[in-house]
Short mmCIF file of C-alpha atoms in Angstrom, two decimals:
data_model
loop_
_atom_site.label_atom_id
_atom_site.label_comp_id
_atom_site.label_asym_id
_atom_site.label_seq_id
_atom_site.Cartn_x
_atom_site.Cartn_y
_atom_site.Cartn_z
CA MET A 1209 7.49 -66.36 -5.39
CA ASN A 1210 6.65 -69.28 -3.08
CA HIS A 1211 5.55 -72.64 -4.45
CA ILE A 1212 3.31 -75.36 -3.09
CA ASP A 1213 2.27 -78.78 -4.39
CA CYS A 1214 -1.08 -80.28 -3.40
CA ASP A 1215 -3.56 -82.91 -4.49
CA LEU A 1216 -6.56 -80.62 -4.45
CA LEU A 1217 -6.97 -76.88 -5.04
CA ILE A 1218 -10.43 -75.67 -4.03
CA VAL A 1219 -11.57 -72.23 -5.15
CA GLY A 1220 -14.35 -70.89 -2.92
CA GLY A 1221 -14.74 -70.66 0.85
CA GLY A 1222 -18.50 -71.04 1.20
CA ILE A 1223 -20.17 -74.09 2.70
CA ASN A 1224 -19.55 -76.34 -0.31
CA GLY A 1225 -15.85 -75.52 -0.63
CA ALA A 1226 -15.25 -75.84 3.11
CA ALA A 1227 -17.15 -79.14 3.32
CA ILE A 1228 -15.19 -80.60 0.40
CA ALA A 1229 -11.92 -79.47 2.01
CA ARG A 1230 -12.88 -81.18 5.26
CA ASP A 1231 -13.92 -84.45 3.62
CA ALA A 1232 -10.90 -84.58 1.33
CA ALA A 1233 -8.39 -83.77 4.09
CA GLY A 1234 -9.94 -86.47 6.24
CA ARG A 1235 -9.33 -89.00 3.46
CA GLY A 1236 -5.64 -88.16 3.29
CA LEU A 1237 -5.58 -85.73 0.36
CA ARG A 1238 -3.30 -82.69 0.47
CA VAL A 1239 -5.80 -79.83 0.27
CA LEU A 1240 -5.47 -76.10 -0.33
CA LEU A 1241 -8.58 -73.90 -0.23
CA CYS A 1242 -8.51 -70.27 -1.31
CA GLU A 1243 -11.29 -67.71 -0.87
CA LYS A 1244 -11.14 -64.21 -2.36
CA ASP A 1245 -12.92 -62.68 0.65
CA ASP A 1246 -13.67 -64.27 4.02
CA LEU A 1247 -15.16 -67.65 4.81
CA ALA A 1248 -18.95 -67.61 4.37
CA GLN A 1249 -18.88 -63.91 3.50
CA HIS A 1250 -21.45 -64.19 0.72
CA THR A 1251 -24.23 -66.71 0.02
CA SER A 1252 -23.44 -69.12 2.86
CA SER A 1253 -24.07 -66.52 5.57
CA ALA A 1254 -27.14 -65.05 3.86
CA SER A 1255 -29.46 -68.04 4.27
CA SER A 1256 -32.63 -68.42 6.33
CA LYS A 1257 -30.50 -70.22 8.96
CA LEU A 1258 -32.38 -73.48 8.52
CA ILE A 1259 -31.50 -77.15 8.35
CA HIS A 1260 -34.57 -78.46 6.59
CA GLY A 1261 -35.90 -80.92 4.07
CA GLY A 1262 -37.77 -78.26 2.15
CA LEU A 1263 -41.48 -78.86 2.65
CA ARG A 1264 -42.44 -76.71 -0.33
CA TYR A 1265 -40.24 -78.75 -2.70
CA LEU A 1266 -42.82 -81.54 -2.47
CA GLU A 1267 -45.13 -79.40 -4.60
CA HIS A 1268 -42.55 -79.58 -7.37
CA TYR A 1269 -42.29 -83.38 -7.00
CA GLU A 1270 -38.66 -83.18 -5.83
CA PHE A 1271 -39.08 -86.20 -3.58
CA GLY A 1272 -35.45 -87.27 -4.01
CA LEU A 1273 -34.14 -83.88 -2.91
CA VAL A 1274 -36.48 -83.77 0.09
CA ARG A 1275 -35.56 -87.30 1.15
CA LYS A 1276 -31.86 -86.53 0.87
CA ALA A 1277 -32.21 -83.28 2.81
CA LEU A 1278 -34.32 -84.87 5.55
CA ALA A 1279 -31.75 -87.62 6.05
CA GLU A 1280 -28.95 -85.03 6.19
CA ARG A 1281 -30.93 -82.96 8.68
CA GLU A 1282 -30.58 -85.77 11.23
CA VAL A 1283 -26.89 -86.30 10.45
CA LEU A 1284 -26.12 -82.61 10.97
CA LEU A 1285 -28.14 -82.25 14.17
CA ARG A 1286 -26.13 -85.11 15.67
CA SER A 1287 -22.76 -83.83 14.50
CA ALA A 1288 -23.04 -80.19 15.59
CA PRO A 1289 -25.70 -79.69 18.29
CA HIS A 1290 -23.78 -76.65 19.61
CA ILE A 1291 -24.57 -74.60 16.48
CA MET A 1292 -27.88 -76.24 15.52
CA ARG A 1293 -31.10 -76.95 17.31
CA PRO A 1294 -34.48 -78.54 16.61
CA LEU A 1295 -37.12 -75.98 15.75
CA ARG A 1296 -40.90 -76.34 15.57
CA PHE A 1297 -42.71 -74.52 12.76
CA VAL A 1298 -46.28 -73.29 12.95
CA MET A 1299 -48.20 -73.07 9.69
CA PRO A 1300 -51.49 -71.15 10.04
CA HIS A 1301 -54.05 -72.45 7.61
CA ASP A 1302 -55.20 -69.80 5.18
CA GLY A 1303 -58.46 -70.89 3.60
CA GLY A 1304 -57.66 -69.01 0.40
CA GLN A 1305 -54.37 -70.86 -0.15
CA ARG A 1306 -53.42 -74.54 -0.16
CA PRO A 1307 -56.31 -76.73 1.08
CA ALA A 1308 -55.97 -78.41 4.48
CA TRP A 1309 -56.02 -81.92 3.02
CA LEU A 1310 -53.07 -81.09 0.75
CA ILE A 1311 -51.06 -79.71 3.68
CA ARG A 1312 -51.85 -82.81 5.75
CA ALA A 1313 -50.75 -85.05 2.88
CA GLY A 1314 -47.53 -83.09 2.44
CA LEU A 1315 -46.71 -83.25 6.15
CA PHE A 1316 -47.49 -86.98 6.20
CA LEU A 1317 -44.85 -87.47 3.48
CA TYR A 1318 -42.45 -85.07 5.16
CA ASP A 1319 -42.56 -87.10 8.36
CA ARG A 1320 -41.91 -90.38 6.56
CA LEU A 1321 -39.61 -89.81 3.60
CA ALA A 1322 -36.51 -90.37 5.74
CA ARG A 1323 -35.72 -91.97 9.07
CA ARG A 1324 -36.41 -89.60 11.94
CA GLU A 1325 -35.11 -90.12 15.49
CA ILE A 1326 -34.53 -86.62 16.84
CA LEU A 1327 -37.43 -84.48 15.68
CA PRO A 1328 -41.10 -84.97 16.62
CA GLY A 1329 -43.66 -85.42 13.88
CA SER A 1330 -46.29 -83.04 12.60
CA GLN A 1331 -49.75 -82.42 14.02
CA ALA A 1332 -52.81 -80.28 13.52
CA VAL A 1333 -53.36 -77.58 16.16
CA ASP A 1334 -56.09 -75.26 17.36
CA LEU A 1335 -54.40 -71.86 17.20
CA ARG A 1336 -57.04 -70.37 19.48
CA ALA A 1337 -55.56 -72.50 22.29
CA HIS A 1338 -51.96 -72.81 21.08
CA PRO A 1339 -49.28 -70.36 22.39
CA ALA A 1340 -48.30 -69.48 18.82
CA GLY A 1341 -51.83 -68.31 18.06
CA ALA A 1342 -51.60 -65.22 20.28
CA ALA A 1343 -49.38 -63.34 17.81
CA LEU A 1344 -51.63 -64.15 14.84
CA GLN A 1345 -54.74 -62.45 13.57
CA PRO A 1346 -57.95 -64.02 14.95
CA ARG A 1347 -59.05 -65.33 11.53
CA TYR A 1348 -56.34 -68.00 11.74
CA GLY A 1349 -58.02 -70.48 14.02
CA ARG A 1350 -56.41 -73.69 12.86
CA GLY A 1351 -52.99 -74.70 11.68
CA PHE A 1352 -50.28 -77.33 11.60
CA VAL A 1353 -47.00 -77.79 13.44
CA TYR A 1354 -43.98 -79.70 12.15
CA SER A 1355 -40.24 -79.93 12.84
CA ASP A 1356 -37.04 -78.83 11.14
CA GLY A 1357 -33.85 -77.26 12.48
CA TRP A 1358 -32.05 -73.93 12.98
CA VAL A 1359 -28.34 -73.47 12.21
CA ASP A 1360 -25.71 -70.78 12.62
CA ASP A 1361 -24.85 -70.90 8.93
CA ALA A 1362 -21.61 -68.91 9.00
CA ARG A 1363 -20.33 -70.90 11.96
CA LEU A 1364 -21.06 -74.13 10.11
CA VAL A 1365 -18.76 -73.01 7.30
CA VAL A 1366 -16.03 -71.98 9.74
CA LEU A 1367 -16.18 -75.29 11.63
CA ASN A 1368 -15.83 -77.23 8.39
CA ALA A 1369 -12.76 -75.15 7.58
CA VAL A 1370 -11.38 -75.58 11.12
CA ASP A 1371 -11.77 -79.36 10.89
CA ALA A 1372 -10.16 -79.37 7.44
CA ARG A 1373 -7.20 -77.42 8.79
CA GLU A 1374 -6.86 -79.72 11.79
CA ARG A 1375 -6.65 -82.60 9.33
CA GLY A 1376 -3.86 -80.96 7.37
CA ALA A 1377 -5.58 -78.66 4.86
CA THR A 1378 -4.31 -75.16 4.12
CA ILE A 1379 -7.04 -72.49 4.27
CA LEU A 1380 -6.24 -69.11 2.68
CA THR A 1381 -8.73 -66.26 2.92
CA ARG A 1382 -8.44 -62.89 1.14
CA THR A 1383 -6.68 -64.85 -1.59
CA ARG A 1384 -7.59 -64.81 -5.28
CA CYS A 1385 -6.93 -67.59 -7.75
CA LEU A 1386 -5.61 -66.21 -11.03
CA ALA A 1387 -5.22 -67.85 -14.44
CA PRO A 1388 -5.38 -71.60 -13.71
CA GLN A 1389 -3.60 -73.50 -16.46
CA ARG A 1390 -4.47 -77.10 -17.24
CA HIS A 1391 -1.88 -79.73 -18.08
CA ALA A 1392 -2.17 -83.45 -18.66
CA ALA A 1393 -1.69 -84.43 -15.01
CA HIS A 1394 -1.85 -81.21 -13.00
CA TRP A 1395 -3.10 -77.63 -12.76
CA CYS A 1396 -0.92 -74.58 -12.25
CA ALA A 1397 -2.39 -71.46 -10.68
CA THR A 1398 -1.20 -68.26 -9.08
CA LEU A 1399 -2.74 -67.24 -5.77
CA VAL A 1400 -2.59 -63.57 -4.81
CA GLN A 1401 -2.98 -62.20 -1.27
CA ASP A 1402 -2.26 -58.48 -1.01
CA ASP A 1403 1.16 -58.18 -2.64
CA ALA A 1404 2.19 -61.79 -2.00
CA ARG A 1405 1.99 -64.43 -4.70
CA LEU A 1406 1.94 -68.19 -4.34
CA GLN A 1407 2.42 -70.57 -7.25
CA VAL A 1408 0.32 -73.74 -6.82
CA ARG A 1409 0.63 -77.04 -8.60
CA ALA A 1410 -2.46 -79.19 -7.95
CA ARG A 1411 -3.46 -82.59 -9.27
CA CYS A 1412 -7.15 -81.64 -9.25
CA LEU A 1413 -9.07 -78.36 -9.31
CA VAL A 1414 -12.44 -77.83 -7.61
CA ASN A 1415 -14.58 -74.90 -8.66
CA ALA A 1416 -16.75 -74.14 -5.61
CA ALA A 1417 -17.03 -70.42 -6.35
CA GLY A 1418 -20.79 -70.26 -5.76
CA PRO A 1419 -22.38 -67.41 -7.74
CA TRP A 1420 -19.01 -66.89 -9.45
CA ALA A 1421 -18.76 -70.55 -10.58
CA ALA A 1422 -19.82 -69.96 -14.20
CA ARG A 1423 -17.60 -66.89 -14.48
CA PHE A 1424 -14.66 -68.88 -13.11
CA LEU A 1425 -15.15 -71.52 -15.78
CA ASP A 1426 -15.31 -68.83 -18.45
CA GLY A 1427 -11.75 -67.97 -17.52
CA LEU A 1428 -10.50 -71.49 -18.20
CA PRO A 1429 -9.50 -72.13 -21.81
CA ASP A 1430 -10.67 -74.99 -24.01
CA LEU A 1431 -13.56 -76.18 -21.85
CA PRO A 1432 -16.81 -77.44 -23.39
CA ALA A 1433 -19.95 -75.36 -22.88
CA ARG A 1434 -21.70 -75.91 -19.56
CA GLY A 1435 -25.30 -75.60 -18.45
CA ALA A 1436 -26.29 -72.14 -17.27
CA LEU A 1437 -26.62 -71.03 -13.69
CA ARG A 1438 -29.61 -69.02 -12.63
CA LEU A 1439 -28.69 -66.40 -10.04
CA ILE A 1440 -31.52 -65.82 -7.56
CA LYS A 1441 -31.35 -63.18 -4.86
CA GLY A 1442 -32.87 -64.03 -1.50
CA SER A 1443 -33.36 -61.25 1.05
CA HIS A 1444 -34.31 -61.13 4.73
CA ILE A 1445 -35.33 -58.43 7.18
CA LEU A 1446 -34.96 -58.22 10.96
CA VAL A 1447 -37.61 -56.44 13.01
CA PRO A 1448 -38.19 -56.16 16.76
CA ARG A 1449 -39.60 -59.37 18.19
CA LEU A 1450 -43.18 -60.05 17.07
CA PHE A 1451 -43.87 -63.01 19.38
CA GLU A 1452 -42.69 -64.26 22.77
CA HIS A 1453 -42.26 -68.01 22.20
CA GLU A 1454 -39.37 -69.88 20.56
CA GLN A 1455 -41.24 -71.53 17.68
CA ALA A 1456 -41.05 -70.34 14.07
CA TYR A 1457 -43.79 -69.62 11.53
CA ILE A 1458 -44.13 -70.63 7.91
CA PHE A 1459 -46.53 -68.47 5.89
CA GLN A 1460 -48.16 -68.97 2.51
CA HIS A 1461 -48.33 -65.99 0.17
CA PRO A 1462 -51.06 -65.57 -2.46
CA ASP A 1463 -48.33 -65.71 -5.14
CA GLY A 1464 -47.53 -69.27 -4.05
CA ARG A 1465 -44.29 -68.44 -2.24
CA ILE A 1466 -43.38 -69.55 1.27
CA VAL A 1467 -41.88 -67.11 3.78
CA PHE A 1468 -40.53 -67.86 7.27
CA ALA A 1469 -40.69 -65.79 10.45
CA LEU A 1470 -38.08 -67.00 12.92
CA PRO A 1471 -37.06 -66.05 16.46
CA TYR A 1472 -33.63 -64.43 16.21
CA GLU A 1473 -31.12 -63.63 18.96
CA GLY A 1474 -33.82 -63.20 21.59
CA ALA A 1475 -34.90 -59.67 20.69
CA PHE A 1476 -35.75 -59.94 16.98
CA THR A 1477 -37.82 -61.70 14.36
CA LEU A 1478 -36.17 -62.75 11.10
CA ILE A 1479 -38.50 -62.67 8.07
CA GLY A 1480 -37.60 -64.07 4.66
CA THR A 1481 -36.88 -64.97 2.03
CA THR A 1482 -37.58 -63.48 -1.39
CA ASP A 1483 -36.77 -65.02 -4.80
CA VAL A 1484 -35.64 -62.44 -7.36
CA ASP A 1485 -33.55 -62.99 -10.48
CA TYR A 1486 -30.27 -61.14 -10.10
CA THR A 1487 -27.95 -59.63 -12.70
CA GLY A 1488 -26.10 -57.05 -10.61
CA ASP A 1489 -22.69 -56.85 -8.95
CA LEU A 1490 -22.10 -60.06 -6.98
CA ASP A 1491 -19.88 -58.21 -4.52
CA ARG A 1492 -22.58 -55.67 -3.65
CA VAL A 1493 -25.77 -57.61 -3.09
CA ALA A 1494 -28.42 -55.81 -1.05
CA ILE A 1495 -32.12 -55.97 -0.41
CA GLY A 1496 -34.30 -53.69 -2.51
CA PRO A 1497 -37.18 -51.51 -1.28
CA ASP A 1498 -39.68 -53.66 -3.20
CA GLU A 1499 -38.48 -56.75 -1.33
CA ILE A 1500 -38.78 -54.99 2.02
CA ALA A 1501 -42.33 -53.96 1.17
CA TYR A 1502 -43.15 -57.50 0.01
CA LEU A 1503 -41.96 -59.09 3.26
CA CYS A 1504 -43.77 -56.47 5.36
CA ARG A 1505 -47.02 -57.07 3.48
CA LEU A 1506 -46.79 -60.78 4.01
CA ALA A 1507 -46.05 -60.39 7.73
CA ASN A 1508 -49.06 -58.07 8.02
CA ARG A 1509 -51.25 -60.70 6.41
CA TYR A 1510 -50.68 -62.93 9.44
CA PHE A 1511 -49.39 -61.07 12.52
CA VAL A 1512 -51.48 -58.90 14.83
CA ARG A 1513 -48.65 -56.42 15.24
CA ALA A 1514 -48.15 -54.40 12.06
CA VAL A 1515 -44.71 -54.35 10.41
CA THR A 1516 -43.57 -51.36 8.35
CA PRO A 1517 -40.33 -50.69 6.45
CA GLY A 1518 -39.46 -48.27 9.25
CA ASP A 1519 -39.39 -51.18 11.71
CA VAL A 1520 -36.57 -52.93 9.86
CA VAL A 1521 -33.46 -52.77 12.03
CA TRP A 1522 -31.24 -54.78 9.70
CA SER A 1523 -31.42 -56.67 6.44
CA TYR A 1524 -29.23 -58.95 4.40
CA ALA A 1525 -29.28 -60.51 0.97
CA GLY A 1526 -27.41 -63.24 -0.84
CA VAL A 1527 -27.34 -64.70 -4.34
CA ARG A 1528 -28.05 -68.40 -4.73
CA PRO A 1529 -26.45 -70.05 -7.77
CA LEU A 1530 -29.17 -72.47 -8.85
CA VAL A 1531 -29.06 -75.02 -11.63
CA GLN A 1532 -31.02 -73.73 -14.62
CA ASP A 1533 -33.44 -76.53 -15.41
CA GLY A 1534 -35.63 -74.94 -18.06
CA VAL A 1535 -38.08 -73.31 -15.67
CA GLY A 1536 -39.41 -70.02 -17.01
CA GLU A 1537 -38.08 -66.69 -15.90
CA GLY A 1538 -41.21 -65.96 -13.89
CA ALA A 1539 -40.84 -68.99 -11.64
CA ALA A 1540 -37.72 -68.32 -9.58
CA ALA A 1541 -39.20 -70.09 -6.55
CA ALA A 1542 -39.64 -73.27 -8.61
CA VAL A 1543 -35.99 -73.62 -9.66
CA THR A 1544 -34.49 -76.73 -8.08
CA ARG A 1545 -32.33 -76.35 -4.96
CA ASP A 1546 -30.58 -79.65 -5.65
CA PHE A 1547 -26.91 -79.67 -6.55
CA ARG A 1548 -25.07 -80.83 -9.64
CA LEU A 1549 -21.44 -81.88 -9.82
CA ASP A 1550 -19.89 -81.40 -13.26
CA THR A 1551 -16.72 -83.43 -13.78
CA ASP A 1552 -14.13 -83.22 -16.53
CA SER A 1553 -11.19 -85.63 -16.89
CA ASP A 1554 -9.91 -84.40 -20.26
CA GLY A 1555 -6.52 -83.60 -18.75
CA ALA A 1556 -6.02 -82.93 -15.05
CA PRO A 1557 -9.33 -83.53 -13.21
CA LEU A 1558 -11.77 -80.65 -12.80
CA LEU A 1559 -14.91 -80.68 -10.64
CA SER A 1560 -17.42 -77.82 -10.59
CA VAL A 1561 -20.18 -77.42 -8.02
CA PHE A 1562 -23.49 -75.95 -9.15
CA GLY A 1563 -26.50 -75.31 -6.94
CA GLY A 1564 -27.08 -76.96 -3.60
CA LYS A 1565 -28.23 -75.89 -0.17
CA ILE A 1566 -26.68 -75.79 3.29
CA THR A 1567 -28.57 -78.88 4.47
CA THR A 1568 -27.09 -81.12 1.78
CA SER A 1569 -23.55 -79.68 1.84
CA ARG A 1570 -22.03 -82.65 3.69
CA LYS A 1571 -23.59 -85.09 1.20
CA LEU A 1572 -22.43 -82.93 -1.71
CA ALA A 1573 -18.88 -82.97 -0.37
CA GLN A 1574 -18.95 -86.73 0.11
CA GLU A 1575 -20.07 -87.31 -3.47
CA ALA A 1576 -17.45 -84.86 -4.75
CA VAL A 1577 -14.59 -86.59 -2.94
CA ASP A 1578 -15.95 -90.00 -3.95
CA TRP A 1579 -15.16 -88.87 -7.51
CA ILE A 1580 -11.95 -86.94 -6.79
CA GLY A 1581 -10.22 -89.73 -4.88
CA PRO A 1582 -10.37 -92.39 -7.62
CA ALA A 1583 -9.58 -89.74 -10.25
CA LEU A 1584 -6.29 -89.22 -8.40
CA GLY A 1585 -5.70 -92.92 -7.80
CA MET A 1586 -6.52 -92.62 -4.08
CA ARG A 1587 -9.35 -94.60 -2.56
CA ALA A 1588 -10.47 -94.01 1.00
CA PRO A 1589 -13.89 -94.58 2.55
CA ALA A 1590 -16.35 -91.79 3.29
CA TRP A 1591 -16.21 -90.76 6.95
CA THR A 1592 -18.03 -87.49 7.69
CA ALA A 1593 -21.44 -89.06 8.43
CA GLY A 1594 -19.88 -90.65 11.51
CA ALA A 1595 -17.88 -87.67 12.77
CA CYS A 1596 -18.68 -84.59 14.84
CA LEU A 1597 -17.76 -81.12 13.75
CA PRO A 1598 -15.33 -79.37 16.14
CA GLY A 1599 -17.10 -78.73 19.42
CA GLY A 1600 -20.01 -81.03 18.62
CA ASP A 1601 -18.76 -83.92 20.74
CA LEU A 1602 -20.99 -83.17 23.72
CA TYR A 1603 -21.64 -86.83 24.58
CA GLY A 1604 -18.57 -88.64 23.28
CA ARG A 1605 -16.30 -88.57 20.26
CA GLY A 1606 -18.96 -89.58 17.73
CA PRO A 1607 -22.31 -88.03 16.78
CA ASP A 1608 -25.03 -88.72 19.34
CA LYS A 1609 -28.67 -87.74 19.24
CA ARG A 1610 -28.39 -86.84 22.92
CA GLY A 1611 -26.56 -83.70 21.85
CA ALA A 1612 -29.74 -82.45 20.18
CA LEU A 1613 -32.26 -83.97 22.60
CA GLU A 1614 -30.48 -83.17 25.87
CA LEU A 1615 -28.70 -79.92 25.11
CA GLY A 1616 -30.39 -78.19 28.04
CA THR A 1617 -29.03 -80.82 30.44
CA TRP A 1618 -25.55 -80.41 28.99
CA GLU A 1619 -25.76 -76.63 29.31
CA ALA A 1620 -26.80 -76.86 32.97
CA THR A 1621 -23.94 -79.25 33.73
CA GLN A 1622 -21.38 -76.97 32.06
CA ALA A 1623 -22.76 -73.87 33.82
CA ALA A 1624 -22.30 -75.57 37.18
CA LYS A 1625 -18.82 -76.79 36.23
CA TYR A 1626 -17.62 -73.43 34.85
CA PRO A 1627 -19.53 -70.74 36.79
CA ARG A 1628 -17.13 -68.01 35.61
CA GLU A 1629 -17.89 -68.59 31.93
CA PRO A 1630 -20.58 -66.34 30.37
CA PRO A 1631 -23.78 -68.37 29.81
CA ALA A 1632 -24.02 -67.28 26.17
CA LEU A 1633 -20.53 -68.60 25.52
CA LEU A 1634 -21.33 -71.94 27.08
CA ARG A 1635 -24.64 -72.14 25.28
CA ARG A 1636 -23.06 -71.83 21.85
CA ARG A 1637 -19.97 -73.77 22.94
CA TYR A 1638 -17.70 -71.58 20.91
CA CYS A 1639 -15.40 -71.96 23.89
CA ARG A 1640 -13.92 -75.39 23.20
CA CYS A 1641 -10.36 -74.06 23.51
CA ALA A 1642 -11.25 -71.84 26.48
CA MET A 1643 -12.77 -74.80 28.33
CA CYS A 1644 -9.61 -76.81 27.69
CA VAL A 1645 -7.64 -73.99 29.33
CA ALA A 1646 -10.09 -73.90 32.23
CA ASP A 1647 -9.51 -77.60 32.86
CA ARG A 1648 -5.78 -77.01 33.42
#
């Protein structure tokens, strides 16, 4: 059996685990991350693909969460413009739902809660004259437009892991962590990959197991009781493209929920998400027929072109591990999306991640390592807010708003420079290594 010593053993290869690995490796910690499946295989690739502040969270008075997410939205758009882009959202006003004055007030706050340099502000629009109005039923004559961002969620996880590895971290996929044992100054755990076993001795353990986080803690002896997680399933459907432009829609449902309709890969429209309490097998999460019908009904409330379950060409679902904050069982949509870091120093340090969202993952990781470093007697400054993710350095080594604002100019320059490269490859800039080869 092989052995390895490290400062930090991270269990979980979703966005939170990968972001913590990146931050910690960049501060000089010896990091090992293990993931029982593949990176981003579960919740982190089953999102709505958005970098956003969360406009609807204002209704629940989560101003701190929205402010934090809006600030992070700008940081992320600068650091990875090759996998993110600004996106305008059209909100048709439904007279039977939230009143127009309330929407205007919410958008006023949304524009001003955090500094904004990349994205344009909100405005009221006449949908009878706006390009987005053509796909909507005629009764929606007025609406509002505001800005957020789109992200390739799975690629964001992978790039965090790539950067962590480039900074010295070890990333092990298809690897389970078995029977961690706590000692006064270290943890011992056995990692299993196929028939191979690796014995790990780590000074600190991070539980970033997502929906499995509470179950992982249950397997650790002599720990105090923790707050409960509420597992909420969110599902999405893909249907043939319902509109020709590149803006997204945000729709209000009579039950108070918000659902998005997003342009997806040129030929499709992505519709979601649902909020359903989940108690099933976490390894076999799938959309249910009731959810498909729900999303189709909502789309038909707004779009001219009817959507039926038979139009669904693909669907996906993921389970979000949300912090149980006392909200009743019938209010899944109202459960906070903010994160909580539980720390335990009664012996070797333990940090558990509960809740969170993709937009705030970098901030979560920074706060986690701000605690881990001193707990291990290592102090190094935070750094990720001023660094690009791999491939994001379009206009220099550091984050630059030009990457988000002038991506089209960059794409045209690269297309002229590398005419043999497929345009789609250049557009996503997944070809950082290939372009290095081309320069030789």
